[in-house]
Amino acid sequence: MPEHRSLPLTDLSDDEKGFREVVRDFAETKIRPLVRKMDEESRIPRELIDACFELGVMGIEIPEEHGGAGATFFMSILVVEELARVDPSVAVLVDVQNTLVNNAILRWGSDALKAKYFPRLASRWVGAYALSEAGSGSDAFALACRAEDRGGHYELTGQKLWITNAGEAELFVVMANLDPAKGYKGITSFLVERTFPGFTVGKKEDKLGIRASSTCELVLERCRVPRENVLGEPGRGYKIAIETLNEGRIGIGAQMVGLAQGAFEHAARYSTERRQFGRPIAEFQAVQFELAEMATRIEAARLLTYNAARLRDLGLPFVKEAAMAKLFASRAAESVASRAIEVHGGYGFTREYPVEKYFRDQKVGQIYEGTTNMQLLVIAKQILGKM
């Protein structure tokens, strides 16, 4: 009998290859010409968001009967990576939509909620995930946002900060504590529409990087939410948040892999064009070694990220692998983006060349959806708990 051989992690099916090429072409033709303008204006044009919906990348795992692509989680990871290679701001818009919002409803939403919201999320509605508050960052469940049961509906009161996609979103997954006496076991997840009474999108943050991606505060003042808009069931918000963020970390890993790949490609191309001492700087061993280090870090980050995504699709444990992917990929992105500037020399420090933007964009990878220290904590708990 022939020896069984497993496929490499980076080996893609024909469908995956085809979809990746379509997204890559979209990123090059539709997004790249707008990157600088979006960064300067701190916004993604609605026309481009609509184009993302038309491409089918805003509802990748949404079932076909609800207007989505009915594809895999891994496919969404490929999409985020390809978009981030050109612009991480657009990548995180798509990432949050798929790995956090759609994913949470897919796993925890009732049939009625899926039928109501999935067709909109697949075609025109941007989604946002609202967990963080002023007093609950890494301590994610020290929530001050409260929910009160009013019989026929719930009322939510509080403030959320640093909510990605908030500027464009029509639907928000909002975490609030329904029973503070129970601590984190009182946390409940709600689907809140932008037009619900008492709900307001507040100040937009002026950020270092991913500037085109909106990051805003949310203000809820006795916001009226129908009973049927509880996601899962009351008191299950903690579990929903933890499990959704575990998957979201893989998305951030993909974003950082794509970002690093984009920065690397600019550096490699520049090294063949820039001449010093009569020849391209790519012929100097010092530059070759820089490029080799960059490429190796990217490949390692990609393998960690793909592995975590494949495990998730197979229904196998992936918590440790997801944390490792985010941890390593965000560090790799920082290193690669920094080295890309160095390869460009003085030009790399100017906005005339694109690599400085990658350097600004990468830093958030070590902060959102769990800081570097939180990833280390998750990994340590996973490995020590199995000893």
JSON list of C-alpha atoms in Angstrom, two decimals, residues 185-289:
[
{"chain": "A", "resi": 185, "resn": "LYS", "atom": "CA", "xyz": [-22.56, 34.70, 35.49]},
{"chain": "A", "resi": 186, "resn": "GLY", "atom": "CA", "xyz": [-25.01, 37.57, 35.14]},
{"chain": "A", "resi": 187, "resn": "ILE", "atom": "CA", "xyz": [-23.49, 38.76, 31.86]},
{"chain": "A", "resi": 188, "resn": "THR", "atom": "CA", "xyz": [-25.92, 38.50, 28.97]},
{"chain": "A", "resi": 189, "resn": "SER", "atom": "CA", "xyz": [-25.47, 39.09, 25.26]},
{"chain": "A", "resi": 190, "resn": "PHE", "atom": "CA", "xyz": [-27.96, 41.23, 23.31]},
{"chain": "A", "resi": 191, "resn": "LEU", "atom": "CA", "xyz": [-28.42, 42.08, 19.64]},
{"chain": "A", "resi": 192, "resn": "VAL", "atom": "CA", "xyz": [-28.96, 45.83, 19.51]},
{"chain": "A", "resi": 193, "resn": "GLU", "atom": "CA", "xyz": [-29.95, 47.68, 16.37]},
{"chain": "A", "resi": 194, "resn": "ARG", "atom": "CA", "xyz": [-28.56, 51.15, 15.78]},
{"chain": "A", "resi": 195, "resn": "THR", "atom": "CA", "xyz": [-32.09, 52.60, 15.65]},
{"chain": "A", "resi": 196, "resn": "PHE", "atom": "CA", "xyz": [-33.25, 51.19, 19.00]},
{"chain": "A", "resi": 197, "resn": "PRO", "atom": "CA", "xyz": [-34.45, 53.99, 21.34]},
{"chain": "A", "resi": 198, "resn": "GLY", "atom": "CA", "xyz": [-31.76, 55.01, 23.83]},
{"chain": "A", "resi": 199, "resn": "PHE", "atom": "CA", "xyz": [-28.83, 53.85, 21.70]},
{"chain": "A", "resi": 200, "resn": "THR", "atom": "CA", "xyz": [-26.22, 56.33, 20.42]},
{"chain": "A", "resi": 201, "resn": "VAL", "atom": "CA", "xyz": [-22.88, 55.99, 18.65]},
{"chain": "A", "resi": 202, "resn": "GLY", "atom": "CA", "xyz": [-20.56, 58.52, 20.27]},
{"chain": "A", "resi": 203, "resn": "LYS", "atom": "CA", "xyz": [-17.07, 59.89, 19.76]},
{"chain": "A", "resi": 204, "resn": "LYS", "atom": "CA", "xyz": [-14.84, 58.41, 17.09]},
{"chain": "A", "resi": 205, "resn": "GLU", "atom": "CA", "xyz": [-11.26, 57.78, 18.25]},
{"chain": "A", "resi": 206, "resn": "ASP", "atom": "CA", "xyz": [-8.31, 59.47, 16.53]},
{"chain": "A", "resi": 207, "resn": "LYS", "atom": "CA", "xyz": [-5.90, 56.55, 16.26]},
{"chain": "A", "resi": 208, "resn": "LEU", "atom": "CA", "xyz": [-2.26, 55.84, 15.48]},
{"chain": "A", "resi": 209, "resn": "GLY", "atom": "CA", "xyz": [-3.02, 53.10, 12.96]},
{"chain": "A", "resi": 210, "resn": "ILE", "atom": "CA", "xyz": [-5.87, 51.37, 11.09]},
{"chain": "A", "resi": 211, "resn": "ARG", "atom": "CA", "xyz": [-7.22, 54.91, 10.88]},
{"chain": "A", "resi": 212, "resn": "ALA", "atom": "CA", "xyz": [-9.83, 54.19, 8.22]},
{"chain": "A", "resi": 213, "resn": "SER", "atom": "CA", "xyz": [-11.43, 51.62, 10.51]},
{"chain": "A", "resi": 214, "resn": "SER", "atom": "CA", "xyz": [-13.93, 53.32, 12.79]},
{"chain": "A", "resi": 215, "resn": "THR", "atom": "CA", "xyz": [-13.43, 52.92, 16.54]},
{"chain": "A", "resi": 216, "resn": "CYS", "atom": "CA", "xyz": [-16.14, 54.62, 18.60]},
{"chain": "A", "resi": 217, "resn": "GLU", "atom": "CA", "xyz": [-17.81, 54.78, 21.96]},
{"chain": "A", "resi": 218, "resn": "LEU", "atom": "CA", "xyz": [-21.41, 53.62, 22.43]},
{"chain": "A", "resi": 219, "resn": "VAL", "atom": "CA", "xyz": [-23.85, 55.21, 24.83]},
{"chain": "A", "resi": 220, "resn": "LEU", "atom": "CA", "xyz": [-26.89, 53.29, 26.06]},
{"chain": "A", "resi": 221, "resn": "GLU", "atom": "CA", "xyz": [-29.49, 55.21, 28.06]},
{"chain": "A", "resi": 222, "resn": "ARG", "atom": "CA", "xyz": [-32.30, 52.86, 29.00]},
{"chain": "A", "resi": 223, "resn": "CYS", "atom": "CA", "xyz": [-31.94, 51.36, 25.54]},
{"chain": "A", "resi": 224, "resn": "ARG", "atom": "CA", "xyz": [-35.01, 49.26, 24.84]},
{"chain": "A", "resi": 225, "resn": "VAL", "atom": "CA", "xyz": [-34.19, 45.76, 23.51]},
{"chain": "A", "resi": 226, "resn": "PRO", "atom": "CA", "xyz": [-36.85, 43.16, 22.64]},
{"chain": "A", "resi": 227, "resn": "ARG", "atom": "CA", "xyz": [-36.77, 39.96, 24.72]},
{"chain": "A", "resi": 228, "resn": "GLU", "atom": "CA", "xyz": [-36.22, 37.89, 21.61]},
{"chain": "A", "resi": 229, "resn": "ASN", "atom": "CA", "xyz": [-32.95, 39.75, 20.95]},
{"chain": "A", "resi": 230, "resn": "VAL", "atom": "CA", "xyz": [-31.13, 37.99, 23.75]},
{"chain": "A", "resi": 231, "resn": "LEU", "atom": "CA", "xyz": [-28.32, 36.00, 22.14]},
{"chain": "A", "resi": 232, "resn": "GLY", "atom": "CA", "xyz": [-28.19, 32.51, 23.59]},
{"chain": "A", "resi": 233, "resn": "GLU", "atom": "CA", "xyz": [-29.97, 32.88, 26.90]},
{"chain": "A", "resi": 234, "resn": "PRO", "atom": "CA", "xyz": [-29.71, 35.18, 29.94]},
{"chain": "A", "resi": 235, "resn": "GLY", "atom": "CA", "xyz": [-26.50, 34.67, 31.90]},
{"chain": "A", "resi": 236, "resn": "ARG", "atom": "CA", "xyz": [-24.65, 33.03, 29.01]},
{"chain": "A", "resi": 237, "resn": "GLY", "atom": "CA", "xyz": [-22.87, 36.14, 27.81]},
{"chain": "A", "resi": 238, "resn": "TYR", "atom": "CA", "xyz": [-19.61, 35.19, 29.49]},
{"chain": "A", "resi": 239, "resn": "LYS", "atom": "CA", "xyz": [-19.42, 31.89, 27.62]},
{"chain": "A", "resi": 240, "resn": "ILE", "atom": "CA", "xyz": [-20.45, 33.53, 24.34]},
{"chain": "A", "resi": 241, "resn": "ALA", "atom": "CA", "xyz": [-17.78, 36.24, 24.69]},
{"chain": "A", "resi": 242, "resn": "ILE", "atom": "CA", "xyz": [-14.98, 33.85, 25.64]},
{"chain": "A", "resi": 243, "resn": "GLU", "atom": "CA", "xyz": [-15.68, 31.39, 22.85]},
{"chain": "A", "resi": 244, "resn": "THR", "atom": "CA", "xyz": [-16.22, 34.07, 20.23]},
{"chain": "A", "resi": 245, "resn": "LEU", "atom": "CA", "xyz": [-12.99, 35.86, 21.15]},
{"chain": "A", "resi": 246, "resn": "ASN", "atom": "CA", "xyz": [-11.07, 32.59, 20.92]},
{"chain": "A", "resi": 247, "resn": "GLU", "atom": "CA", "xyz": [-12.06, 32.47, 17.26]},
{"chain": "A", "resi": 248, "resn": "GLY", "atom": "CA", "xyz": [-11.58, 36.19, 16.80]},
{"chain": "A", "resi": 249, "resn": "ARG", "atom": "CA", "xyz": [-7.93, 35.80, 17.79]},
{"chain": "A", "resi": 250, "resn": "ILE", "atom": "CA", "xyz": [-7.36, 33.67, 14.72]},
{"chain": "A", "resi": 251, "resn": "GLY", "atom": "CA", "xyz": [-8.80, 36.47, 12.62]},
{"chain": "A", "resi": 252, "resn": "ILE", "atom": "CA", "xyz": [-6.36, 38.96, 14.16]},
{"chain": "A", "resi": 253, "resn": "GLY", "atom": "CA", "xyz": [-3.56, 36.48, 13.48]},
{"chain": "A", "resi": 254, "resn": "ALA", "atom": "CA", "xyz": [-4.59, 36.44, 9.82]},
{"chain": "A", "resi": 255, "resn": "GLN", "atom": "CA", "xyz": [-4.72, 40.23, 9.74]},
{"chain": "A", "resi": 256, "resn": "MET", "atom": "CA", "xyz": [-1.17, 40.43, 11.09]},
{"chain": "A", "resi": 257, "resn": "VAL", "atom": "CA", "xyz": [0.08, 37.78, 8.64]},
{"chain": "A", "resi": 258, "resn": "GLY", "atom": "CA", "xyz": [-1.38, 39.71, 5.72]},
{"chain": "A", "resi": 259, "resn": "LEU", "atom": "CA", "xyz": [-0.01, 43.00, 7.01]},
{"chain": "A", "resi": 260, "resn": "ALA", "atom": "CA", "xyz": [3.47, 41.50, 7.37]},
{"chain": "A", "resi": 261, "resn": "GLN", "atom": "CA", "xyz": [3.26, 39.99, 3.89]},
{"chain": "A", "resi": 262, "resn": "GLY", "atom": "CA", "xyz": [2.34, 43.35, 2.41]},
{"chain": "A", "resi": 263, "resn": "ALA", "atom": "CA", "xyz": [5.21, 45.14, 4.16]},
{"chain": "A", "resi": 264, "resn": "PHE", "atom": "CA", "xyz": [7.64, 42.40, 3.11]},
{"chain": "A", "resi": 265, "resn": "GLU", "atom": "CA", "xyz": [6.61, 42.61, -0.55]},
{"chain": "A", "resi": 266, "resn": "HIS", "atom": "CA", "xyz": [7.24, 46.35, -0.60]},
{"chain": "A", "resi": 267, "resn": "ALA", "atom": "CA", "xyz": [10.66, 45.86, 1.01]},
{"chain": "A", "resi": 268, "resn": "ALA", "atom": "CA", "xyz": [11.68, 43.05, -1.33]},
{"chain": "A", "resi": 269, "resn": "ARG", "atom": "CA", "xyz": [10.60, 45.02, -4.40]},
{"chain": "A", "resi": 270, "resn": "TYR", "atom": "CA", "xyz": [12.37, 48.17, -3.22]},
{"chain": "A", "resi": 271, "resn": "SER", "atom": "CA", "xyz": [15.58, 46.23, -2.55]},
{"chain": "A", "resi": 272, "resn": "THR", "atom": "CA", "xyz": [15.77, 45.27, -6.24]},
{"chain": "A", "resi": 273, "resn": "GLU", "atom": "CA", "xyz": [15.16, 48.86, -7.39]},
{"chain": "A", "resi": 274, "resn": "ARG", "atom": "CA", "xyz": [17.29, 50.88, -4.97]},
{"chain": "A", "resi": 275, "resn": "ARG", "atom": "CA", "xyz": [20.92, 51.09, -6.06]},
{"chain": "A", "resi": 276, "resn": "GLN", "atom": "CA", "xyz": [23.90, 51.90, -3.86]},
{"chain": "A", "resi": 277, "resn": "PHE", "atom": "CA", "xyz": [27.61, 51.58, -4.71]},
{"chain": "A", "resi": 278, "resn": "GLY", "atom": "CA", "xyz": [26.66, 50.73, -8.27]},
{"chain": "A", "resi": 279, "resn": "ARG", "atom": "CA", "xyz": [24.31, 47.81, -7.68]},
{"chain": "A", "resi": 280, "resn": "PRO", "atom": "CA", "xyz": [20.87, 46.96, -6.22]},
{"chain": "A", "resi": 281, "resn": "ILE", "atom": "CA", "xyz": [20.90, 46.74, -2.44]},
{"chain": "A", "resi": 282, "resn": "ALA", "atom": "CA", "xyz": [19.31, 43.28, -2.78]},
{"chain": "A", "resi": 283, "resn": "GLU", "atom": "CA", "xyz": [22.77, 42.04, -3.77]},
{"chain": "A", "resi": 284, "resn": "PHE", "atom": "CA", "xyz": [24.19, 42.95, -0.36]},
{"chain": "A", "resi": 285, "resn": "GLN", "atom": "CA", "xyz": [24.23, 40.12, 2.14]},
{"chain": "A", "resi": 286, "resn": "ALA", "atom": "CA", "xyz": [23.01, 42.33, 4.99]},
{"chain": "A", "resi": 287, "resn": "VAL", "atom": "CA", "xyz": [19.81, 43.12, 3.07]},
{"chain": "A", "resi": 288, "resn": "GLN", "atom": "CA", "xyz": [19.41, 39.50, 2.01]},
{"chain": "A", "resi": 289, "resn": "PHE", "atom": "CA", "xyz": [19.60, 38.41, 5.62]}
]
